[in-house]
PDB file of C-alpha atoms in Angstrom:
ATOM      1  CA  UNK A  28    -158.767 -70.543 -62.096  1.00  0.00           C
ATOM      2  CA  UNK A  29    -156.934 -71.903 -59.096  1.00  0.00           C
ATOM      3  CA  UNK A  30    -153.260 -69.973 -58.936  1.00  0.00           C
ATOM      4  CA  UNK A  31    -150.345 -71.886 -57.309  1.00  0.00           C
ATOM      5  CA  UNK A  32    -146.920 -69.899 -56.039  1.00  0.00           C
ATOM      6  CA  UNK A  33    -143.766 -71.898 -56.293  1.00  0.00           C
ATOM      7  CA  UNK A  34    -141.198 -69.867 -54.317  1.00  0.00           C
ATOM      8  CA  UNK A  35    -137.601 -71.312 -54.454  1.00  0.00           C
ATOM      9  CA  UNK A  36    -136.249 -67.993 -54.044  1.00  0.00           C
ATOM     10  CA  UNK A  37    -136.123 -64.422 -52.273  1.00  0.00           C
ATOM     11  CA  UNK A  38    -140.023 -62.890 -52.981  1.00  0.00           C
ATOM     12  CA  UNK A  39    -138.876 -59.654 -51.552  1.00  0.00           C
ATOM     13  CA  UNK A  40    -141.159 -56.479 -51.650  1.00  0.00           C
ATOM     14  CA  UNK A  41    -143.352 -56.652 -54.936  1.00  0.00           C
ATOM     15  CA  UNK A  42    -142.467 -60.134 -55.213  1.00  0.00           C
ATOM     16  CA  UNK A  43    -143.645 -60.962 -51.999  1.00  0.00           C
ATOM     17  CA  UNK A  44    -147.122 -59.433 -52.764  1.00  0.00           C
ATOM     18  CA  UNK A  45    -146.915 -61.290 -55.833  1.00  0.00           C
ATOM     19  CA  UNK A  46    -146.621 -64.554 -54.302  1.00  0.00           C
ATOM     20  CA  UNK A  47    -149.630 -63.261 -51.810  1.00  0.00           C
ATOM     21  CA  UNK A  48    -151.777 -62.938 -54.770  1.00  0.00           C
ATOM     22  CA  UNK A  49    -151.826 -66.695 -55.192  1.00  0.00           C
ATOM     23  CA  UNK A  50    -154.211 -69.183 -53.863  1.00  0.00           C
ATOM     24  CA  UNK A  51    -151.283 -71.437 -52.908  1.00  0.00           C
ATOM     25  CA  UNK A  52    -147.943 -70.614 -52.078  1.00  0.00           C
ATOM     26  CA  UNK A  53    -145.427 -73.861 -51.734  1.00  0.00           C
ATOM     27  CA  UNK A  54    -141.955 -72.505 -50.743  1.00  0.00           C
ATOM     28  CA  UNK A  55    -138.822 -74.379 -50.924  1.00  0.00           C
ATOM     29  CA  UNK A  56    -136.075 -74.200 -48.060  1.00  0.00           C
ATOM     30  CA  UNK A  57    -134.308 -71.711 -50.016  1.00  0.00           C
ATOM     31  CA  UNK A  58    -137.260 -69.160 -50.416  1.00  0.00           C
ATOM     32  CA  UNK A  59    -137.121 -65.858 -48.291  1.00  0.00           C
ATOM     33  CA  UNK A  60    -139.873 -63.444 -47.778  1.00  0.00           C
ATOM     34  CA  UNK A  61    -140.196 -59.465 -47.093  1.00  0.00           C
ATOM     35  CA  UNK A  62    -142.344 -56.837 -46.995  1.00  0.00           C
ATOM     36  CA  UNK A  63    -139.639 -54.397 -47.452  1.00  0.00           C
ATOM     37  CA  UNK A  64    -141.009 -51.185 -48.947  1.00  0.00           C
ATOM     38  CA  UNK A  65    -140.475 -49.009 -45.846  1.00  0.00           C
ATOM     39  CA  UNK A  66    -136.668 -49.928 -45.751  1.00  0.00           C
ATOM     40  CA  UNK A  67    -136.824 -47.755 -49.045  1.00  0.00           C
ATOM     41  CA  UNK A  68    -138.885 -44.903 -47.519  1.00  0.00           C
ATOM     42  CA  UNK A  69    -141.830 -46.141 -49.584  1.00  0.00           C
ATOM     43  CA  UNK A  70    -145.124 -47.686 -48.927  1.00  0.00           C
ATOM     44  CA  UNK A  71    -146.399 -50.873 -50.097  1.00  0.00           C
ATOM     45  CA  UNK A  72    -148.752 -49.616 -52.930  1.00  0.00           C
ATOM     46  CA  UNK A  73    -149.288 -52.560 -55.009  1.00  0.00           C
ATOM     47  CA  UNK A  74    -151.802 -54.233 -52.441  1.00  0.00           C
ATOM     48  CA  UNK A  75    -149.323 -56.366 -50.540  1.00  0.00           C
ATOM     49  CA  UNK A  76    -151.240 -54.723 -47.239  1.00  0.00           C
ATOM     50  CA  UNK A  77    -154.778 -55.885 -48.460  1.00  0.00           C
ATOM     51  CA  UNK A  78    -153.735 -59.676 -49.318  1.00  0.00           C
ATOM     52  CA  UNK A  79    -151.160 -60.183 -46.360  1.00  0.00           C
ATOM     53  CA  UNK A  80    -153.321 -59.395 -43.387  1.00  0.00           C
ATOM     54  CA  UNK A  81    -156.445 -61.193 -45.073  1.00  0.00           C
ATOM     55  CA  UNK A  82    -154.119 -64.209 -45.092  1.00  0.00           C
ATOM     56  CA  UNK A  83    -152.104 -64.398 -41.725  1.00  0.00           C
ATOM     57  CA  UNK A  84    -153.908 -61.530 -40.260  1.00  0.00           C
ATOM     58  CA  UNK A  85    -153.599 -57.791 -39.071  1.00  0.00           C
ATOM     59  CA  UNK A  86    -150.580 -58.202 -36.446  1.00  0.00           C
ATOM     60  CA  UNK A  87    -148.554 -60.412 -38.022  1.00  0.00           C
ATOM     61  CA  UNK A  88    -148.780 -58.296 -41.252  1.00  0.00           C
ATOM     62  CA  UNK A  89    -148.534 -54.889 -39.659  1.00  0.00           C
ATOM     63  CA  UNK A  90    -145.225 -56.593 -37.530  1.00  0.00           C
ATOM     64  CA  UNK A  91    -143.772 -57.462 -40.771  1.00  0.00           C
ATOM     65  CA  UNK A  92    -144.880 -54.476 -42.820  1.00  0.00           C
ATOM     66  CA  UNK A  93    -143.331 -51.838 -40.238  1.00  0.00           C
ATOM     67  CA  UNK A  94    -140.385 -54.110 -39.638  1.00  0.00           C
ATOM     68  CA  UNK A  95    -139.279 -54.719 -43.072  1.00  0.00           C
ATOM     69  CA  UNK A  96    -137.743 -58.207 -41.677  1.00  0.00           C
ATOM     70  CA  UNK A  97    -137.556 -60.979 -44.094  1.00  0.00           C
ATOM     71  CA  UNK A  98    -138.357 -64.175 -42.748  1.00  0.00           C
ATOM     72  CA  UNK A  99    -137.224 -67.782 -43.835  1.00  0.00           C
ATOM     73  CA  UNK A 100    -139.259 -70.413 -45.329  1.00  0.00           C
ATOM     74  CA  UNK A 101    -140.131 -72.359 -41.971  1.00  0.00           C
ATOM     75  CA  UNK A 102    -141.168 -68.972 -40.247  1.00  0.00           C
ATOM     76  CA  UNK A 103    -143.361 -68.280 -43.334  1.00  0.00           C
ATOM     77  CA  UNK A 104    -144.837 -71.694 -42.831  1.00  0.00           C
ATOM     78  CA  UNK A 105    -145.513 -70.983 -39.337  1.00  0.00           C
ATOM     79  CA  UNK A 106    -147.249 -67.716 -40.198  1.00  0.00           C
ATOM     80  CA  UNK A 107    -149.160 -69.183 -42.691  1.00  0.00           C
ATOM     81  CA  UNK A 108    -147.690 -67.576 -45.756  1.00  0.00           C
ATOM     82  CA  UNK A 109    -147.039 -70.741 -47.473  1.00  0.00           C
ATOM     83  CA  UNK A 110    -148.623 -73.898 -47.295  1.00  0.00           C
ATOM     84  CA  UNK A 111    -145.656 -76.178 -47.514  1.00  0.00           C
ATOM     85  CA  UNK A 112    -142.004 -76.238 -47.500  1.00  0.00           C
ATOM     86  CA  UNK A 113    -139.754 -78.165 -49.112  1.00  0.00           C
ATOM     87  CA  UNK A 114    -136.405 -79.330 -50.575  1.00  0.00           C
ATOM     88  CA  UNK A 115    -135.912 -77.111 -53.804  1.00  0.00           C
ATOM     89  CA  UNK A 116    -135.340 -79.972 -55.526  1.00  0.00           C
ATOM     90  CA  UNK A 117    -138.958 -81.103 -54.722  1.00  0.00           C
ATOM     91  CA  UNK A 118    -140.512 -77.624 -55.298  1.00  0.00           C
ATOM     92  CA  UNK A 119    -142.064 -77.882 -58.834  1.00  0.00           C
ATOM     93  CA  UNK A 120    -143.004 -81.485 -58.199  1.00  0.00           C
ATOM     94  CA  UNK A 121    -145.441 -80.643 -54.705  1.00  0.00           C
ATOM     95  CA  UNK A 122    -146.788 -77.641 -56.728  1.00  0.00           C
ATOM     96  CA  UNK A 123    -147.307 -79.701 -59.721  1.00  0.00           C
ATOM     97  CA  UNK A 124    -149.563 -82.149 -57.481  1.00  0.00           C
ATOM     98  CA  UNK A 125    -151.296 -79.446 -55.903  1.00  0.00           C
ATOM     99  CA  UNK A 126    -152.080 -78.513 -59.254  1.00  0.00           C
ATOM    100  CA  UNK A 127    -153.120 -81.877 -60.540  1.00  0.00           C
ATOM    101  CA  UNK A 128    -154.952 -82.362 -57.090  1.00  0.00           C
ATOM    102  CA  UNK A 129    -156.754 -79.427 -58.242  1.00  0.00           C
ATOM    103  CA  UNK A 130    -157.173 -79.756 -62.034  1.00  0.00           C
ATOM    104  CA  UNK A 131    -158.805 -83.300 -61.312  1.00  0.00           C
ATOM    105  CA  UNK A 132    -161.877 -81.850 -59.818  1.00  0.00           C
ATOM    106  CA  UNK A 133    -165.150 -80.488 -61.854  1.00  0.00           C
ATOM    107  CA  UNK A 134    -164.073 -77.303 -63.612  1.00  0.00           C
ATOM    108  CA  UNK A 135    -167.487 -75.432 -62.779  1.00  0.00           C
ATOM    109  CA  UNK A 136    -167.408 -76.245 -59.518  1.00  0.00           C
ATOM    110  CA  UNK A 137    -163.739 -75.446 -58.910  1.00  0.00           C
ATOM    111  CA  UNK A 138    -164.431 -72.193 -60.528  1.00  0.00           C
ATOM    112  CA  UNK A 139    -166.996 -71.201 -58.439  1.00  0.00           C
ATOM    113  CA  UNK A 140    -165.802 -72.521 -55.202  1.00  0.00           C
ATOM    114  CA  UNK A 141    -163.114 -70.140 -55.803  1.00  0.00           C
ATOM    115  CA  UNK A 142    -165.051 -67.193 -56.466  1.00  0.00           C
ATOM    116  CA  UNK A 143    -166.969 -67.988 -53.176  1.00  0.00           C
ATOM    117  CA  UNK A 144    -164.030 -68.579 -51.158  1.00  0.00           C
ATOM    118  CA  UNK A 145    -162.720 -64.507 -52.396  1.00  0.00           C
ATOM    119  CA  UNK A 146    -166.546 -63.195 -51.626  1.00  0.00           C
ATOM    120  CA  UNK A 147    -166.582 -64.830 -48.005  1.00  0.00           C
ATOM    121  CA  UNK A 148    -164.506 -62.413 -46.218  1.00  0.00           C
ATOM    122  CA  UNK A 149    -166.725 -59.279 -47.587  1.00  0.00           C
ATOM    123  CA  UNK A 150    -169.905 -60.691 -47.132  1.00  0.00           C
ATOM    124  CA  UNK A 151    -172.701 -61.061 -44.234  1.00  0.00           C
ATOM    125  CA  UNK A 152    -173.838 -65.060 -44.016  1.00  0.00           C
ATOM    126  CA  UNK A 153    -177.227 -64.503 -44.898  1.00  0.00           C
ATOM    127  CA  UNK A 154    -176.287 -62.901 -48.157  1.00  0.00           C
ATOM    128  CA  UNK A 155    -173.546 -65.317 -48.400  1.00  0.00           C
ATOM    129  CA  UNK A 156    -175.787 -68.027 -48.117  1.00  0.00           C
ATOM    130  CA  UNK A 157    -178.072 -67.222 -50.825  1.00  0.00           C
ATOM    131  CA  UNK A 158    -175.242 -66.544 -53.245  1.00  0.00           C
ATOM    132  CA  UNK A 159    -174.080 -70.197 -52.168  1.00  0.00           C
ATOM    133  CA  UNK A 160    -177.454 -71.533 -53.096  1.00  0.00           C
ATOM    134  CA  UNK A 161    -177.510 -70.290 -56.478  1.00  0.00           C
ATOM    135  CA  UNK A 162    -173.999 -71.429 -56.914  1.00  0.00           C
ATOM    136  CA  UNK A 163    -175.076 -75.070 -55.884  1.00  0.00           C
ATOM    137  CA  UNK A 164    -177.941 -74.682 -58.211  1.00  0.00           C
ATOM    138  CA  UNK A 165    -175.868 -74.347 -60.823  1.00  0.00           C
ATOM    139  CA  UNK A 166    -173.417 -77.318 -60.195  1.00  0.00           C
ATOM    140  CA  UNK A 167    -176.604 -79.747 -59.807  1.00  0.00           C
ATOM    141  CA  UNK A 168    -177.139 -80.682 -63.406  1.00  0.00           C
ATOM    142  CA  UNK A 169    -173.510 -81.189 -64.540  1.00  0.00           C
ATOM    143  CA  UNK A 170    -172.318 -84.136 -65.519  1.00  0.00           C
ATOM    144  CA  UNK A 171    -169.258 -84.062 -63.119  1.00  0.00           C
ATOM    145  CA  UNK A 172    -172.266 -83.857 -60.261  1.00  0.00           C
ATOM    146  CA  UNK A 173    -175.022 -86.275 -62.148  1.00  0.00           C
ATOM    147  CA  UNK A 174    -171.772 -89.194 -62.130  1.00  0.00           C
ATOM    148  CA  UNK A 175    -170.506 -88.467 -58.881  1.00  0.00           C
ATOM    149  CA  UNK A 176    -173.703 -89.140 -57.669  1.00  0.00           C
ATOM    150  CA  UNK A 177    -174.190 -92.261 -59.255  1.00  0.00           C
ATOM    151  CA  UNK A 178    -170.883 -93.203 -58.782  1.00  0.00           C
ATOM    152  CA  UNK A 179    -171.722 -93.020 -54.443  1.00  0.00           C
ATOM    153  CA  UNK A 180    -175.238 -94.676 -55.132  1.00  0.00           C
ATOM    154  CA  UNK A 181    -173.296 -97.831 -56.856  1.00  0.00           C
ATOM    155  CA  UNK A 182    -170.934 -97.690 -53.867  1.00  0.00           C
ATOM    156  CA  UNK A 183    -173.625 -97.616 -51.282  1.00  0.00           C
ATOM    157  CA  UNK A 184    -175.131-100.922 -52.989  1.00  0.00           C
ATOM    158  CA  UNK A 185    -172.528-102.776 -52.767  1.00  0.00           C
TER     159      UNK A 185
END
């Protein structure tokens, strides 16, 4: 199931790591983000170092983690930490719009696509394409796919 984080305040330390575990992050202008564990003399031991560098790259993740600085929502957007920044009163509406768009997609294909997205960074291309072929085969006989193909063919005949 895709997970969307709607961040409307300080996502600091474990809060930042929890937000980074989501598939999509939407922030209000009031949001701020910080990997501040070193400021307390401890390490980011709850997976934050693993998640963040996969999202924004090693160098940016390293700098944010070792500096312990807190960044604004706009800087988080520029870094790729968040997908979108909106006004606070629009945050839930924006997050729900993404959720509705995703929820409108075929459930099985959505679940398998998320699994592929999560698997991809740890796989070589050939075995990844083999998994894609298996997953594609699993979707070909699903009612949502068959109906979509029929709709496409009907549009092409017009």
